[in-house]
Amino acid sequence: HFVCFCMQNLMAMENQTSVKAFILLGFSCVSEDLQGWLFAGAGAAYLVILLGNSLIIYITLVDAALYTPMYFFLRNFSFLEICYASVTIPRMLINLLGGNKAISILCCAVQMYFFHSLGITECFLLLAMAYDRSIAICCPLRYTLLMKRSHCLQMVAASWAVGSLVSSGHVSLVFTLPYCGPDEIDHFFCDIPPVLKLACADTYRTETELFSLTVLLAIVPAVLILISYSQIISTILKMPSNEGKRKAFSTCSSHLIVVTLFLGTGSVVYLQPKSRNQSLNFNKVFSLIYTVVTPMFNPIVYSLRNKEVKDALSRAIGKIFKFSSPY
Ligand SMILES: *[C@@H]1O[C@H](CO)[C@@H](O)[C@H](O)[C@H]1NC(C)=O
């Protein structure tokens, strides 16, 4: 539906638009040296993202000890991170290598659509994960009842549905505006604010609509996530045993790190007042954090800080060695 809708929009635009493609400037204003380092850093990060998140998907599929709702959400989250990183990083790497910087309007719209859809889905998945932890810690007796498999599936499906619906709304708002030049996007991927700058119409209304939608969508899950974690923390503080406290705290602190990184950097970029929006370089650096650094942190944070995942990994490695040894 989205693709058809988008095609219709784009065809309707053909007549009033003179721009056929955009140029993604990326990091062309920084020195060649720095571009080389950025390429190496982002390339390495992308490898870590692919390998680390695939490992989480694999280990949660094969190890029976991880057949719980928490790891079901984590598996879907890792899958999402791989998609999310693949929307922006490969293109950025090509750009840094000095490849073709032009991007057709359709590709730009598709990139913008997936980037936002996956970003919104990520907020809601983080919320589902926070909800899961808060039930597990605050009302463990009702956990199996509330976290039935069908229920978890519904939450995950709803997160993906909300993401793609809202994002198609966003993208069609942006691309119903006329673009008649200039055609240079001062960013390393097609994000909404830098593309809106190129529209040759008054973008005030569109910006206000987008801004209020984003605020609503970012604030609702963020507040609910905060409520879940404050419930968790107050329950943990009331726990009698130190061992229980430590265990509960160690799983939740990794969730909190990921949530803080993602929502923190995201809100700096999207929720700043318009006057401060000028400094796009500042935005580029922050965008690097949530497009490259956060997806890379996810597998590190969840596997290195989590005893259950570490145990499952050593079981898997042990099995591989057993198969290959003759004894
Ligand atoms: C995550 O959930 C979505 C929507 O329900 C589904 O399409 C996707 O295959 C899931 N991915 C994994 C790895 O479970």
mmCIF file of N, CA, C and O in Angstrom, residues 184-254:
data_model
loop_
_atom_site.group_PDB
_atom_site.id
_atom_site.type_symbol
_atom_site.label_atom_id
_atom_site.label_comp_id
_atom_site.label_asym_id
_atom_site.label_seq_id
_atom_site.Cartn_x
_atom_site.Cartn_y
_atom_site.Cartn_z
ATOM 1 N N GLU A 184 20.853 19.765 -2.764
ATOM 2 C CA GLU A 184 21.898 19.163 -1.930
ATOM 3 C C GLU A 184 21.414 18.960 -0.493
ATOM 4 O O GLU A 184 21.081 19.921 0.198
ATOM 5 N N ILE A 185 21.386 17.696 -0.062
ATOM 6 C CA ILE A 185 20.985 17.382 1.311
ATOM 7 C C ILE A 185 22.228 17.391 2.183
ATOM 8 O O ILE A 185 23.146 16.607 1.943
ATOM 9 N N ASP A 186 22.238 18.250 3.176
ATOM 10 C CA ASP A 186 23.432 18.345 4.012
ATOM 11 C C ASP A 186 23.368 17.315 5.151
ATOM 12 O O ASP A 186 23.256 17.672 6.321
ATOM 13 N N HIS A 187 23.414 16.038 4.785
ATOM 14 C CA HIS A 187 23.321 14.981 5.782
ATOM 15 C C HIS A 187 23.861 13.716 5.147
ATOM 16 O O HIS A 187 24.134 13.715 3.942
ATOM 17 N N PHE A 188 23.984 12.617 5.941
ATOM 18 C CA PHE A 188 24.494 11.413 5.310
ATOM 19 C C PHE A 188 23.406 10.400 4.976
ATOM 20 O O PHE A 188 23.667 9.322 4.473
ATOM 21 N N PHE A 189 22.158 10.747 5.273
ATOM 22 C CA PHE A 189 21.048 9.939 4.760
ATOM 23 C C PHE A 189 19.827 10.843 4.649
ATOM 24 O O PHE A 189 19.847 11.982 5.120
ATOM 25 N N CYS A 190 18.767 10.337 3.997
ATOM 26 C CA CYS A 190 17.577 11.158 3.792
ATOM 27 C C CYS A 190 16.754 11.208 5.064
ATOM 28 O O CYS A 190 15.877 10.363 5.277
ATOM 29 N N ASP A 191 17.029 12.153 5.898
ATOM 30 C CA ASP A 191 16.243 12.328 7.108
ATOM 31 C C ASP A 191 15.253 13.468 6.880
ATOM 32 O O ASP A 191 15.438 14.272 5.966
ATOM 33 N N ILE A 192 14.220 13.541 7.700
ATOM 34 C CA ILE A 192 13.176 14.531 7.429
ATOM 35 C C ILE A 192 13.665 15.994 7.528
ATOM 36 O O ILE A 192 13.494 16.744 6.581
ATOM 37 N N PRO A 193 14.311 16.399 8.643
ATOM 38 C CA PRO A 193 14.656 17.826 8.729
ATOM 39 C C PRO A 193 15.538 18.347 7.581
ATOM 40 O O PRO A 193 15.194 19.379 7.006
ATOM 41 N N PRO A 194 16.621 17.654 7.194
ATOM 42 C CA PRO A 194 17.424 18.219 6.104
ATOM 43 C C PRO A 194 16.714 18.208 4.751
ATOM 44 O O PRO A 194 16.969 19.092 3.934
ATOM 45 N N VAL A 195 15.812 17.248 4.524
ATOM 46 C CA VAL A 195 15.087 17.248 3.245
ATOM 47 C C VAL A 195 14.062 18.374 3.221
ATOM 48 O O VAL A 195 13.908 19.074 2.215
ATOM 49 N N LEU A 196 13.394 18.580 4.351
ATOM 50 C CA LEU A 196 12.394 19.655 4.421
ATOM 51 C C LEU A 196 12.997 21.008 4.084
ATOM 52 O O LEU A 196 12.331 21.869 3.507
ATOM 53 N N LYS A 197 14.258 21.185 4.443
ATOM 54 C CA LYS A 197 14.931 22.459 4.167
ATOM 55 C C LYS A 197 14.970 22.788 2.690
ATOM 56 O O LYS A 197 15.120 23.943 2.314
ATOM 57 N N LEU A 198 14.890 21.742 1.838
ATOM 58 C CA LEU A 198 15.036 21.950 0.400
ATOM 59 C C LEU A 198 13.706 22.261 -0.278
ATOM 60 O O LEU A 198 13.675 22.602 -1.450
ATOM 61 N N ALA A 199 12.587 22.074 0.433
ATOM 62 C CA ALA A 199 11.284 22.275 -0.195
ATOM 63 C C ALA A 199 11.141 23.734 -0.603
ATOM 64 O O ALA A 199 11.549 24.626 0.133
ATOM 65 N N CYS A 200 10.553 23.961 -1.798
ATOM 66 C CA CYS A 200 10.361 25.362 -2.167
ATOM 67 C C CYS A 200 8.908 25.745 -1.943
ATOM 68 O O CYS A 200 8.179 26.093 -2.857
ATOM 69 N N ALA A 201 8.484 25.574 -0.696
ATOM 70 C CA ALA A 201 7.154 26.008 -0.289
ATOM 71 C C ALA A 201 7.298 26.344 1.181
ATOM 72 O O ALA A 201 8.320 26.028 1.789
ATOM 73 N N ASP A 202 6.269 26.936 1.722
ATOM 74 C CA ASP A 202 6.333 27.224 3.146
ATOM 75 C C ASP A 202 6.157 25.918 3.903
ATOM 76 O O ASP A 202 5.125 25.254 3.779
ATOM 77 N N THR A 203 7.175 25.531 4.671
ATOM 78 C CA THR A 203 7.104 24.235 5.341
ATOM 79 C C THR A 203 6.576 24.356 6.765
ATOM 80 O O THR A 203 6.573 23.375 7.497
ATOM 81 N N TYR A 204 6.122 25.549 7.126
ATOM 82 C CA TYR A 204 5.748 25.753 8.522
ATOM 83 C C TYR A 204 4.687 24.749 8.985
ATOM 84 O O TYR A 204 4.823 24.109 10.015
ATOM 85 N N ARG A 205 3.628 24.602 8.157
ATOM 86 C CA ARG A 205 2.540 23.718 8.577
ATOM 87 C C ARG A 205 3.000 22.268 8.657
ATOM 88 O O ARG A 205 2.742 21.574 9.643
ATOM 89 N N THR A 206 3.704 21.833 7.619
ATOM 90 C CA THR A 206 4.212 20.461 7.620
ATOM 91 C C THR A 206 5.107 20.224 8.830
ATOM 92 O O THR A 206 4.992 19.204 9.512
ATOM 93 N N GLU A 207 5.988 21.198 9.092
ATOM 94 C CA GLU A 207 6.901 21.020 10.210
ATOM 95 C C GLU A 207 6.155 20.927 11.529
ATOM 96 O O GLU A 207 6.491 20.107 12.379
ATOM 97 N N THR A 208 5.133 21.766 11.686
ATOM 98 C CA THR A 208 4.378 21.730 12.931
ATOM 99 C C THR A 208 3.665 20.395 13.083
ATOM 100 O O THR A 208 3.665 19.794 14.161
ATOM 101 N N GLU A 209 3.085 19.914 11.976
ATOM 102 C CA GLU A 209 2.388 18.624 12.044
ATOM 103 C C GLU A 209 3.357 17.500 12.392
ATOM 104 O O GLU A 209 3.085 16.676 13.266
ATOM 105 N N LEU A 210 4.498 17.504 11.694
ATOM 106 C CA LEU A 210 5.484 16.454 11.957
ATOM 107 C C LEU A 210 5.993 16.545 13.380
ATOM 108 O O LEU A 210 6.147 15.535 14.069
ATOM 109 N N PHE A 211 6.261 17.777 13.813
ATOM 110 C CA PHE A 211 6.818 17.976 15.145
ATOM 111 C C PHE A 211 5.848 17.463 16.211
ATOM 112 O O PHE A 211 6.233 16.734 17.115
ATOM 113 N N SER A 212 4.554 17.805 16.054
ATOM 114 C CA SER A 212 3.628 17.379 17.104
ATOM 115 C C SER A 212 3.457 15.862 17.094
ATOM 116 O O SER A 212 3.361 15.236 18.148
ATOM 117 N N LEU A 213 3.448 15.268 15.895
ATOM 118 C CA LEU A 213 3.359 13.799 15.819
ATOM 119 C C LEU A 213 4.555 13.148 16.508
ATOM 120 O O LEU A 213 4.407 12.195 17.264
ATOM 121 N N THR A 214 5.745 13.708 16.214
ATOM 122 C CA THR A 214 6.956 13.119 16.777
ATOM 123 C C THR A 214 6.973 13.267 18.287
ATOM 124 O O THR A 214 7.307 12.324 19.010
ATOM 125 N N VAL A 215 6.604 14.464 18.760
ATOM 126 C CA VAL A 215 6.601 14.688 20.199
ATOM 127 C C VAL A 215 5.680 13.676 20.873
ATOM 128 O O VAL A 215 6.062 12.999 21.829
ATOM 129 N N LEU A 216 4.491 13.528 20.284
ATOM 130 C CA LEU A 216 3.523 12.602 20.854
ATOM 131 C C LEU A 216 4.096 11.182 20.884
ATOM 132 O O LEU A 216 4.051 10.494 21.895
ATOM 133 N N LEU A 217 4.672 10.788 19.741
ATOM 134 C CA LEU A 217 5.168 9.425 19.614
ATOM 135 C C LEU A 217 6.399 9.160 20.436
ATOM 136 O O LEU A 217 6.672 8.050 20.834
ATOM 137 N N ALA A 218 7.209 10.212 20.656
ATOM 138 C CA ALA A 218 8.417 9.985 21.432
ATOM 139 C C ALA A 218 8.075 10.063 22.908
ATOM 140 O O ALA A 218 8.608 9.310 23.715
ATOM 141 N N ILE A 219 7.157 10.986 23.250
ATOM 142 C CA ILE A 219 6.915 11.212 24.662
ATOM 143 C C ILE A 219 6.065 10.103 25.279
ATOM 144 O O ILE A 219 6.341 9.656 26.390
ATOM 145 N N VAL A 220 5.074 9.609 24.544
ATOM 146 C CA VAL A 220 4.224 8.564 25.122
ATOM 147 C C VAL A 220 5.042 7.324 25.509
ATOM 148 O O VAL A 220 5.057 6.937 26.684
ATOM 149 N N PRO A 221 5.796 6.719 24.563
ATOM 150 C CA PRO A 221 6.586 5.559 25.010
ATOM 151 C C PRO A 221 7.643 5.927 26.050
ATOM 152 O O PRO A 221 7.842 5.163 26.995
ATOM 153 N N ALA A 222 8.282 7.096 25.888
ATOM 154 C CA ALA A 222 9.350 7.450 26.836
ATOM 155 C C ALA A 222 8.802 7.559 28.258
ATOM 156 O O ALA A 222 9.413 7.056 29.202
ATOM 157 N N VAL A 223 7.624 8.191 28.404
ATOM 158 C CA VAL A 223 7.045 8.335 29.740
ATOM 159 C C VAL A 223 6.667 6.963 30.302
ATOM 160 O O VAL A 223 6.959 6.643 31.457
ATOM 161 N N LEU A 224 6.068 6.121 29.432
ATOM 162 C CA LEU A 224 5.683 4.788 29.907
ATOM 163 C C LEU A 224 6.914 3.976 30.291
ATOM 164 O O LEU A 224 6.898 3.237 31.282
ATOM 165 N N ILE A 225 8.002 4.125 29.513
ATOM 166 C CA ILE A 225 9.236 3.406 29.836
ATOM 167 C C ILE A 225 9.773 3.883 31.187
ATOM 168 O O ILE A 225 10.146 3.086 32.049
ATOM 169 N N LEU A 226 9.766 5.202 31.375
ATOM 170 C CA LEU A 226 10.231 5.758 32.652
ATOM 171 C C LEU A 226 9.406 5.230 33.816
ATOM 172 O O LEU A 226 9.947 4.854 34.853
ATOM 173 N N ILE A 227 8.067 5.175 33.629
ATOM 174 C CA ILE A 227 7.201 4.663 34.697
ATOM 175 C C ILE A 227 7.567 3.212 35.011
ATOM 176 O O ILE A 227 7.734 2.836 36.170
ATOM 177 N N SER A 228 7.751 2.401 33.934
ATOM 178 C CA SER A 228 8.098 0.990 34.161
ATOM 179 C C SER A 228 9.384 0.875 34.967
ATOM 180 O O SER A 228 9.466 0.112 35.930
ATOM 181 N N TYR A 229 10.417 1.645 34.557
ATOM 182 C CA TYR A 229 11.684 1.497 35.251
ATOM 183 C C TYR A 229 11.652 2.059 36.673
ATOM 184 O O TYR A 229 12.315 1.524 37.550
ATOM 185 N N SER A 230 10.852 3.109 36.896
ATOM 186 C CA SER A 230 10.825 3.595 38.277
ATOM 187 C C SER A 230 10.106 2.587 39.165
ATOM 188 O O SER A 230 10.498 2.378 40.320
ATOM 189 N N GLN A 231 9.089 1.911 38.604
ATOM 190 C CA GLN A 231 8.446 0.822 39.361
ATOM 191 C C GLN A 231 9.446 -0.275 39.675
ATOM 192 O O GLN A 231 9.516 -0.780 40.790
ATOM 193 N N ILE A 232 10.231 -0.624 38.640
ATOM 194 C CA ILE A 232 11.221 -1.687 38.817
ATOM 195 C C ILE A 232 12.211 -1.304 39.909
ATOM 196 O O ILE A 232 12.492 -2.089 40.820
ATOM 197 N N ILE A 233 12.721 -0.081 39.827
ATOM 198 C CA ILE A 233 13.752 0.321 40.781
ATOM 199 C C ILE A 233 13.192 0.366 42.197
ATOM 200 O O ILE A 233 13.830 -0.105 43.141
ATOM 201 N N SER A 234 11.943 0.853 42.332
ATOM 202 C CA SER A 234 11.417 0.903 43.700
ATOM 203 C C SER A 234 11.178 -0.510 44.236
ATOM 204 O O SER A 234 11.371 -0.768 45.421
ATOM 205 N N THR A 235 10.786 -1.441 43.340
ATOM 206 C CA THR A 235 10.627 -2.829 43.805
ATOM 207 C C THR A 235 11.972 -3.433 44.201
ATOM 208 O O THR A 235 12.075 -4.128 45.216
ATOM 209 N N ILE A 236 12.993 -3.155 43.371
ATOM 210 C CA ILE A 236 14.320 -3.721 43.662
ATOM 211 C C ILE A 236 14.831 -3.215 45.013
ATOM 212 O O ILE A 236 15.373 -3.974 45.808
ATOM 213 N N LEU A 237 14.617 -1.927 45.260
ATOM 214 C CA LEU A 237 15.123 -1.357 46.514
ATOM 215 C C LEU A 237 14.453 -1.980 47.728
ATOM 216 O O LEU A 237 15.020 -2.029 48.809
ATOM 217 N N LYS A 238 13.202 -2.492 47.527
ATOM 218 C CA LYS A 238 12.494 -3.090 48.662
ATOM 219 C C LYS A 238 12.837 -4.556 48.859
ATOM 220 O O LYS A 238 12.401 -5.179 49.822
ATOM 221 N N MET A 239 13.599 -5.139 47.892
ATOM 222 C CA MET A 239 13.911 -6.578 48.003
ATOM 223 C C MET A 239 14.751 -6.855 49.242
ATOM 224 O O MET A 239 15.654 -6.092 49.561
ATOM 225 N N PRO A 240 14.449 -7.981 49.931
ATOM 226 C CA PRO A 240 15.187 -8.267 51.156
ATOM 227 C C PRO A 240 16.622 -8.753 50.896
ATOM 228 O O PRO A 240 17.546 -8.332 51.590
ATOM 229 N N SER A 241 16.806 -9.624 49.873
ATOM 230 C CA SER A 241 18.144 -10.216 49.726
ATOM 231 C C SER A 241 19.012 -9.414 48.769
ATOM 232 O O SER A 241 18.539 -8.899 47.757
ATOM 233 N N ASN A 242 20.296 -9.340 49.099
ATOM 234 C CA ASN A 242 21.215 -8.613 48.236
ATOM 235 C C ASN A 242 21.439 -9.329 46.914
ATOM 236 O O ASN A 242 21.620 -8.691 45.882
ATOM 237 N N GLU A 243 21.409 -10.661 46.965
ATOM 238 C CA GLU A 243 21.614 -11.458 45.742
ATOM 239 C C GLU A 243 20.506 -11.152 44.726
ATOM 240 O O GLU A 243 20.761 -10.908 43.558
ATOM 241 N N GLY A 244 19.244 -11.147 45.218
ATOM 242 C CA GLY A 244 18.108 -10.833 44.367
ATOM 243 C C GLY A 244 18.217 -9.437 43.796
ATOM 244 O O GLY A 244 17.965 -9.204 42.615
ATOM 245 N N LYS A 245 18.608 -8.489 44.632
ATOM 246 C CA LYS A 245 18.770 -7.106 44.203
ATOM 247 C C LYS A 245 19.771 -7.032 43.054
ATOM 248 O O LYS A 245 19.538 -6.398 42.035
ATOM 249 N N ARG A 246 20.912 -7.708 43.260
ATOM 250 C CA ARG A 246 21.987 -7.632 42.277
ATOM 251 C C ARG A 246 21.528 -8.211 40.934
ATOM 252 O O ARG A 246 21.734 -7.622 39.882
ATOM 253 N N LYS A 247 20.835 -9.359 41.007
ATOM 254 C CA LYS A 247 20.415 -10.031 39.781
ATOM 255 C C LYS A 247 19.402 -9.178 39.009
ATOM 256 O O LYS A 247 19.516 -8.977 37.807
ATOM 257 N N ALA A 248 18.406 -8.686 39.753
ATOM 258 C CA ALA A 248 17.376 -7.884 39.103
ATOM 259 C C ALA A 248 17.995 -6.621 38.510
ATOM 260 O O ALA A 248 17.658 -6.200 37.412
ATOM 261 N N PHE A 249 18.932 -6.052 39.249
ATOM 262 C CA PHE A 249 19.499 -4.794 38.787
ATOM 263 C C PHE A 249 20.372 -4.990 37.560
ATOM 264 O O PHE A 249 20.389 -4.149 36.674
ATOM 265 N N SER A 250 21.067 -6.156 37.493
ATOM 266 C CA SER A 250 21.997 -6.327 36.376
ATOM 267 C C SER A 250 21.257 -6.452 35.043
ATOM 268 O O SER A 250 21.710 -5.911 34.040
ATOM 269 N N THR A 251 20.086 -7.124 35.006
ATOM 270 C CA THR A 251 19.377 -7.189 33.724
ATOM 271 C C THR A 251 18.773 -5.836 33.365
ATOM 272 O O THR A 251 18.766 -5.454 32.203
ATOM 273 N N CYS A 252 18.286 -5.105 34.383
ATOM 274 C CA CYS A 252 17.603 -3.855 34.062
ATOM 275 C C CYS A 252 18.562 -2.750 33.695
ATOM 276 O O CYS A 252 18.227 -1.880 32.895
ATOM 277 N N SER A 253 19.769 -2.766 34.274
ATOM 278 C CA SER A 253 20.675 -1.671 33.959
ATOM 279 C C SER A 253 21.083 -1.736 32.484
ATOM 280 O O SER A 253 21.232 -0.699 31.847
ATOM 281 N N SER A 254 21.188 -2.955 31.915
ATOM 282 C CA SER A 254 21.535 -3.000 30.493
ATOM 283 C C SER A 254 20.405 -2.433 29.643
ATOM 284 O O SER A 254 20.644 -1.710 28.676
#
